[in-house]
Short mmCIF file of C-alpha atoms and ligand atoms in Angstrom, two decimals:
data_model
loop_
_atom_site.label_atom_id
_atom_site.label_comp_id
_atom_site.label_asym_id
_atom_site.label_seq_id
_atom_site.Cartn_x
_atom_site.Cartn_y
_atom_site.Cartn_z
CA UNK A 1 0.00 0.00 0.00
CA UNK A 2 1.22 3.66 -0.95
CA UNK A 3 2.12 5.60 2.54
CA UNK A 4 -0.32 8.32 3.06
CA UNK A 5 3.05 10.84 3.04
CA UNK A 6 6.50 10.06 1.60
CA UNK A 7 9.35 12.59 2.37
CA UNK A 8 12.29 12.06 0.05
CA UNK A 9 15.68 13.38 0.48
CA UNK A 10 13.93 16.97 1.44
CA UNK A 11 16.22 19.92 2.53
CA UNK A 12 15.19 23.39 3.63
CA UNK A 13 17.48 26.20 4.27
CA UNK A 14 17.12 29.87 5.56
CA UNK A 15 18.92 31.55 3.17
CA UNK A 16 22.73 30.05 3.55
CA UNK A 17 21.81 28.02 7.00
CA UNK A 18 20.82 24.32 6.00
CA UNK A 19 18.28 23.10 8.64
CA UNK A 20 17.60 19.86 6.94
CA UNK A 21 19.90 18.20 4.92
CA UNK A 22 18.18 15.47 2.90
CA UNK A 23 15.83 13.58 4.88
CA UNK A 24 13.37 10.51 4.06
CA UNK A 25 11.11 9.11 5.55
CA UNK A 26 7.18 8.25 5.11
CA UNK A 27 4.27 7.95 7.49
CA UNK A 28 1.46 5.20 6.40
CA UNK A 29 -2.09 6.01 7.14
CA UNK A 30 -2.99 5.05 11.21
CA UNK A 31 0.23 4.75 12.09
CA UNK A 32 2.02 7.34 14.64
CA UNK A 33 4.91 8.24 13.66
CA UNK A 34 7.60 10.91 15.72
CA UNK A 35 10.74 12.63 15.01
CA UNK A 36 12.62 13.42 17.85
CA UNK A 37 15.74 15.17 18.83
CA UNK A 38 17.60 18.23 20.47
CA UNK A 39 17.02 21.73 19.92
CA UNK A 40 17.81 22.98 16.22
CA UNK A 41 17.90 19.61 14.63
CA UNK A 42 15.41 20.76 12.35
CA UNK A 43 12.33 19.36 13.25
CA UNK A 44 9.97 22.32 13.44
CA UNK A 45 11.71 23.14 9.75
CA UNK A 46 10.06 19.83 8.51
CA UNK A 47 6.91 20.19 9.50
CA UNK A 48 6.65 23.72 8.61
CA UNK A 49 7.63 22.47 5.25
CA UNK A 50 5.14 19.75 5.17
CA UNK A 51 2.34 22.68 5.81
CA UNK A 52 3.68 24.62 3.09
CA UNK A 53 4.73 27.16 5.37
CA UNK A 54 8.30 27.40 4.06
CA UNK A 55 9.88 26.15 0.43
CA UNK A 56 11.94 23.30 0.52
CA UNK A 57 15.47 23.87 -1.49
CA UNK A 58 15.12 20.56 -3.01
CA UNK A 59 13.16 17.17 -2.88
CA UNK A 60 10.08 15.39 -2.90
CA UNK A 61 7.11 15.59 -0.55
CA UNK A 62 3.79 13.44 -1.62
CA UNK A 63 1.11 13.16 0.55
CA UNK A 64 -2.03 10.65 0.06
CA UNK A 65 -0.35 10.24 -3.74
CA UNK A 66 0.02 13.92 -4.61
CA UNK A 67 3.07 15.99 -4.60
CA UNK A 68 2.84 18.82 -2.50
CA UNK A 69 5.87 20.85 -3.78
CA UNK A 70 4.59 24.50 -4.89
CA UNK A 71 0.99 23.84 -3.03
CA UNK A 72 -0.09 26.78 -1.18
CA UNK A 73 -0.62 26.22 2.70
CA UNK A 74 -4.50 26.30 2.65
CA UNK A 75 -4.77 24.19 -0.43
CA UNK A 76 -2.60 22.16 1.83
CA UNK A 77 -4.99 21.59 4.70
CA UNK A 78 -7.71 21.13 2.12
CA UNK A 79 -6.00 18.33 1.18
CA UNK A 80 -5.72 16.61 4.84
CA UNK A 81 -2.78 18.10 6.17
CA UNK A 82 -3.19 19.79 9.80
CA UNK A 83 -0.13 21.72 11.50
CA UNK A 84 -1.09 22.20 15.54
CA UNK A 85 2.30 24.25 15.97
CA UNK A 86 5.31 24.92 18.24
CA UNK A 87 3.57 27.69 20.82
CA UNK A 88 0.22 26.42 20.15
CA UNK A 89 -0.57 29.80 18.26
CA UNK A 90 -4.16 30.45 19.72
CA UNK A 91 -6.00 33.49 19.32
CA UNK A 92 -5.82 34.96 22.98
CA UNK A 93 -8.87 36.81 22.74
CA UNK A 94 -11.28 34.92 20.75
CA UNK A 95 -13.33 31.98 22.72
CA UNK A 96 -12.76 28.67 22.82
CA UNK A 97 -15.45 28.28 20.55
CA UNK A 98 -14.68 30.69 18.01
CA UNK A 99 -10.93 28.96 17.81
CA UNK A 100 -12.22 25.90 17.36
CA UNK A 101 -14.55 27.27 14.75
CA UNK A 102 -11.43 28.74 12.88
CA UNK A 103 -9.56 25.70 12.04
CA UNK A 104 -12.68 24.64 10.22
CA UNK A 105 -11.97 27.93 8.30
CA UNK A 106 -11.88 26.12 4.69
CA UNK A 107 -15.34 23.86 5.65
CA UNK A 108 -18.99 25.32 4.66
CA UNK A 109 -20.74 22.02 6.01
CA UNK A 110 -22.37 24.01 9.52
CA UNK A 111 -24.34 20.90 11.02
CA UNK A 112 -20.34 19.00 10.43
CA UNK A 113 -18.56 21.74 11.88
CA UNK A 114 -20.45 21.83 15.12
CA UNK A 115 -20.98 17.96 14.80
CA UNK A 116 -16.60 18.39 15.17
CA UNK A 117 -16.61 21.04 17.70
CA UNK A 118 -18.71 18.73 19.88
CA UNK A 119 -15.89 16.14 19.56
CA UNK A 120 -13.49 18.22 20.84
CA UNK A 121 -15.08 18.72 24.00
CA UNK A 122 -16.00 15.04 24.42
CA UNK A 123 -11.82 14.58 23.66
CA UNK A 124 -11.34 17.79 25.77
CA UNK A 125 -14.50 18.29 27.96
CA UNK A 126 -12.48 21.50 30.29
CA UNK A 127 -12.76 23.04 26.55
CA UNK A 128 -16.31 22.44 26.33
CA UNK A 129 -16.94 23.46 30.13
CA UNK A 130 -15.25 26.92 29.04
CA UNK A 131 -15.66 27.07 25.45
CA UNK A 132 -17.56 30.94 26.07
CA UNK A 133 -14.00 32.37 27.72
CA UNK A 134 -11.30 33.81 26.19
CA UNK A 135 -8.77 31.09 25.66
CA UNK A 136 -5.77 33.75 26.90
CA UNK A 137 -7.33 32.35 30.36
CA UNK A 138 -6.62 29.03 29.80
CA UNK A 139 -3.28 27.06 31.45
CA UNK A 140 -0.71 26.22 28.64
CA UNK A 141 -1.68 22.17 29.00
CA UNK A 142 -5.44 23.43 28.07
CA UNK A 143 -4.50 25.88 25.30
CA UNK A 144 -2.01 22.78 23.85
CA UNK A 145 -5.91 20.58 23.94
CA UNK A 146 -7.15 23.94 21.72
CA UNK A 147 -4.18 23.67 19.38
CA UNK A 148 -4.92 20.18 19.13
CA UNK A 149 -8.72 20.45 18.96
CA UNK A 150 -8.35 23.42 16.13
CA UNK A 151 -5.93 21.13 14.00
CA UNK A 152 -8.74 18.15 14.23
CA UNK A 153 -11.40 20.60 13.10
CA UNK A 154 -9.86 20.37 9.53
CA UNK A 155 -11.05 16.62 9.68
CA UNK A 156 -7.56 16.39 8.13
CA UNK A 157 -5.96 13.04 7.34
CA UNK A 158 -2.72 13.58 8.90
CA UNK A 159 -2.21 15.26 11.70
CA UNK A 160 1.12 16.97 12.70
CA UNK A 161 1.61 18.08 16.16
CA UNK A 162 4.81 20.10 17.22
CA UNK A 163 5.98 19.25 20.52
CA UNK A 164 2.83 19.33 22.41
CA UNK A 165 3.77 18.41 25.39
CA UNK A 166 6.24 21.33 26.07
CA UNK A 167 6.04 23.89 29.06
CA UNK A 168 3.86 21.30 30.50
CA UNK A 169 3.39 19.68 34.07
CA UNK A 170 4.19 15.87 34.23
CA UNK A 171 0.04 15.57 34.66
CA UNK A 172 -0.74 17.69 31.97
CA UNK A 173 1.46 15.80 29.63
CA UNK A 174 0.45 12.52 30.43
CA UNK A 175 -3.18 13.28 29.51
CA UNK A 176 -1.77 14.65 26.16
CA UNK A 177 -0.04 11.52 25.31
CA UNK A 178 -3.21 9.56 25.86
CA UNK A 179 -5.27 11.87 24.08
CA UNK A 180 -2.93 10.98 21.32
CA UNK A 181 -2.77 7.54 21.88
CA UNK A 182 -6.83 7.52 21.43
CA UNK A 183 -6.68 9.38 18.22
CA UNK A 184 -4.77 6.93 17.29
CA UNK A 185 -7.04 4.50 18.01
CA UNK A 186 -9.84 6.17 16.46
CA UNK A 187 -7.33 6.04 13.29
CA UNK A 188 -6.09 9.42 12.92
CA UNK A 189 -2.81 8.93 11.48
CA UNK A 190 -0.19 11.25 13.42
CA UNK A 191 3.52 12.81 13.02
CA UNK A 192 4.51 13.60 16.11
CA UNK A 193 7.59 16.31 17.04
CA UNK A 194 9.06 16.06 20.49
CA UNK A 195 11.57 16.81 22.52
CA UNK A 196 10.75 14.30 25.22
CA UNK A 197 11.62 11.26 23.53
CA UNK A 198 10.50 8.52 26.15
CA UNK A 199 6.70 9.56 26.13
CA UNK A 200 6.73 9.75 22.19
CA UNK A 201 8.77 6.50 21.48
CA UNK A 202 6.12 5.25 23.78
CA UNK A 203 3.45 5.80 21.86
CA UNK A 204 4.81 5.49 18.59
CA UNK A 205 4.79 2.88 15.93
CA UNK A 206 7.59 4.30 13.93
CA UNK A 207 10.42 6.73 14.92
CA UNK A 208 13.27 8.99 13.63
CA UNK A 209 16.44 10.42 15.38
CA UNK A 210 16.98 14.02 14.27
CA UNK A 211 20.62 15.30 14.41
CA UNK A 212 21.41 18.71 13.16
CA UNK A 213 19.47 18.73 10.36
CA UNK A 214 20.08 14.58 9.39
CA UNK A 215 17.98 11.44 10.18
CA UNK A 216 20.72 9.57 12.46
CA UNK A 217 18.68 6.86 13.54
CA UNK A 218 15.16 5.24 13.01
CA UNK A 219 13.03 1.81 13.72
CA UNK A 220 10.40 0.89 15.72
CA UNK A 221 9.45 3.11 18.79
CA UNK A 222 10.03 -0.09 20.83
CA UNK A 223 13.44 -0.32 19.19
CA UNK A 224 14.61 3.21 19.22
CA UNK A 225 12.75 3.22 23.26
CA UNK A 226 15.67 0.12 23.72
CA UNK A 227 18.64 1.29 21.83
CA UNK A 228 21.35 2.12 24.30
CA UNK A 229 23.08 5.13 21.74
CA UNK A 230 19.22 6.62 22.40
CA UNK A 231 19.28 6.19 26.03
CA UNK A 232 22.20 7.59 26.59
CA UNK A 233 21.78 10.58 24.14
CA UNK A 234 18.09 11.58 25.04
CA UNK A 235 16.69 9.18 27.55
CA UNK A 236 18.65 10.91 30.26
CA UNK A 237 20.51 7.25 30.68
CA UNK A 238 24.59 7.00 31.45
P1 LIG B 1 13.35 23.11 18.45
O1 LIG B 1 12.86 21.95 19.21
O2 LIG B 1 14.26 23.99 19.24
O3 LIG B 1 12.28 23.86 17.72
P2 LIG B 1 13.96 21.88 15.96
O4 LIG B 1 14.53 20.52 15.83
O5 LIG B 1 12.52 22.02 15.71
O6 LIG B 1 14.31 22.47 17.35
P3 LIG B 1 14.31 23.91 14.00
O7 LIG B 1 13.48 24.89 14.71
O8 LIG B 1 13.76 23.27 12.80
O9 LIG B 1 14.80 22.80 14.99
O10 LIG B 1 15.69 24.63 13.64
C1 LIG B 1 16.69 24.02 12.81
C2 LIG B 1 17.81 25.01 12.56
O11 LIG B 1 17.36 26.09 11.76
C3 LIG B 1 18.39 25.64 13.80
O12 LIG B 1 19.79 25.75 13.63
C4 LIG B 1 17.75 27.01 13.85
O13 LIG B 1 18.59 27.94 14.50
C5 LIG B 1 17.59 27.34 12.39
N1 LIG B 1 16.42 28.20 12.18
C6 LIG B 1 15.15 27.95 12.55
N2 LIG B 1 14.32 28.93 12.18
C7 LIG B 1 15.09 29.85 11.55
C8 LIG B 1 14.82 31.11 10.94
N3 LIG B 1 13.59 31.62 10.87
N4 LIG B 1 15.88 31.78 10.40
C9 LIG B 1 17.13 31.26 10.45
N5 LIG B 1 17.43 30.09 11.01
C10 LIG B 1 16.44 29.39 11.56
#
């Protein structure tokens, strides 16, 4: 079966800086997969690629069998590809609701959208309990459900989240990671960027080391969770 995204040999630089330097690697449809890695390795680069936020130098990006090179980023979530970004990126002042209601921006089906919105407070039910505030007032493990939440409301096919669980309390994360771990099992197929490696190689079916700019290492979750260079290197192990 084709993968739902294949990323070959893809590099991205800002203007003489090369973040990524020729990386491959595809995700196939229900599967979780995560990059992880230190600061800089280039992570937040790929997927802002991927979204067609920035233009790749060279390579080739196709996702559920169509290239995406030169694709605008709207015409990129219209064709299943949701970003939840590094920061979360809310809108402070508008409700809960009416964020929720603007990452359905490209949808005209009403009855779907709200049908959606009442999903993500049955995912997220502290959004639903609040969903008339301003989301400025929510904690930063509530506005990371929002991010989330908005990125779902795209009904996208892939779904790429940018280290969600950062800035977060040990609590807070853990009930990210499971909200993840049910989308998956609802089959929402999921790139995953993180800095804590041991809760995403948890979770994930596939994985990929990032080192300045390079994939250094990949297999399994299980396997890359076990192998003693990853320990050492960014399980905190000695
Ligand atoms: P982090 O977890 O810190 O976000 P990352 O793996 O996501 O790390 P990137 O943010 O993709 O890494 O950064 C990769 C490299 O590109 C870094 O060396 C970074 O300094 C550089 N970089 C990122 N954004 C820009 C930019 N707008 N202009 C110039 N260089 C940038």
């Amino acid at each position: 079966m084709m993968p739902l995204l294949e990323v070959e040999d893809l590099r991205v630089a800002y203007g003489k800086i090369e973040a990524v330097k020729g990386i491959s690697f595809n995700v196939e449809a229900g599967q979780v997969v995560t990059l992880i890695g230190t600061n800089g390795a280039g992570k937040t680069t790929t997927l802002r690629t991927l979204s067609g936020l920035l233009k790749p130098l060279a390579g080739k990006i196709v996702f559920n069998g169509e290239p995406l090179n030169g694709v605008g980023a709207h015409k990129i979530v219209a064709m299943g590809l949701a970003h939840s970004p590094e920061g979360r990126r809310i809108f402070p002042r508008l409700t809960i609701e009416e964020n929720l209601q603007l990452g359905a921006f490209l949808r005209k089906d009403t009855p779907g959208i709200q049908q959606d919105i009442n999903r993500a407070y049955e995912l997220f039910p502290i959004l639903g309990e609040r969903r008339r505030q301003a989301a400025g007032t929510l904690s930063g493990g509530e506005q990371q459900m929002l991010a989330m939440g908005r990125a779902l409301m795209s009904r996208p096919k892939l779904l790429m989240l940018d280290e969600p669980s950062m800035g977060l309390s040990p609590i807070m994360m853990q009930k990210i990671m499971e909200t993840i771990t049910e989308l998956k099992s609802q089959g929402t197929t999921i790139l995953l960027v993180e800095q804590n490696a041991q809760a995403a190689l948890s979770l994930a079916d596939h994985g990929h080391v990032m080192e300045i700019g390079t994939i250094a290492l990949s297999g399994t979750g299980q396997e890359l969770l076990h192998d003693e260079s990853v320990r050492k290197a960014y399980l905190g192990e000695d």
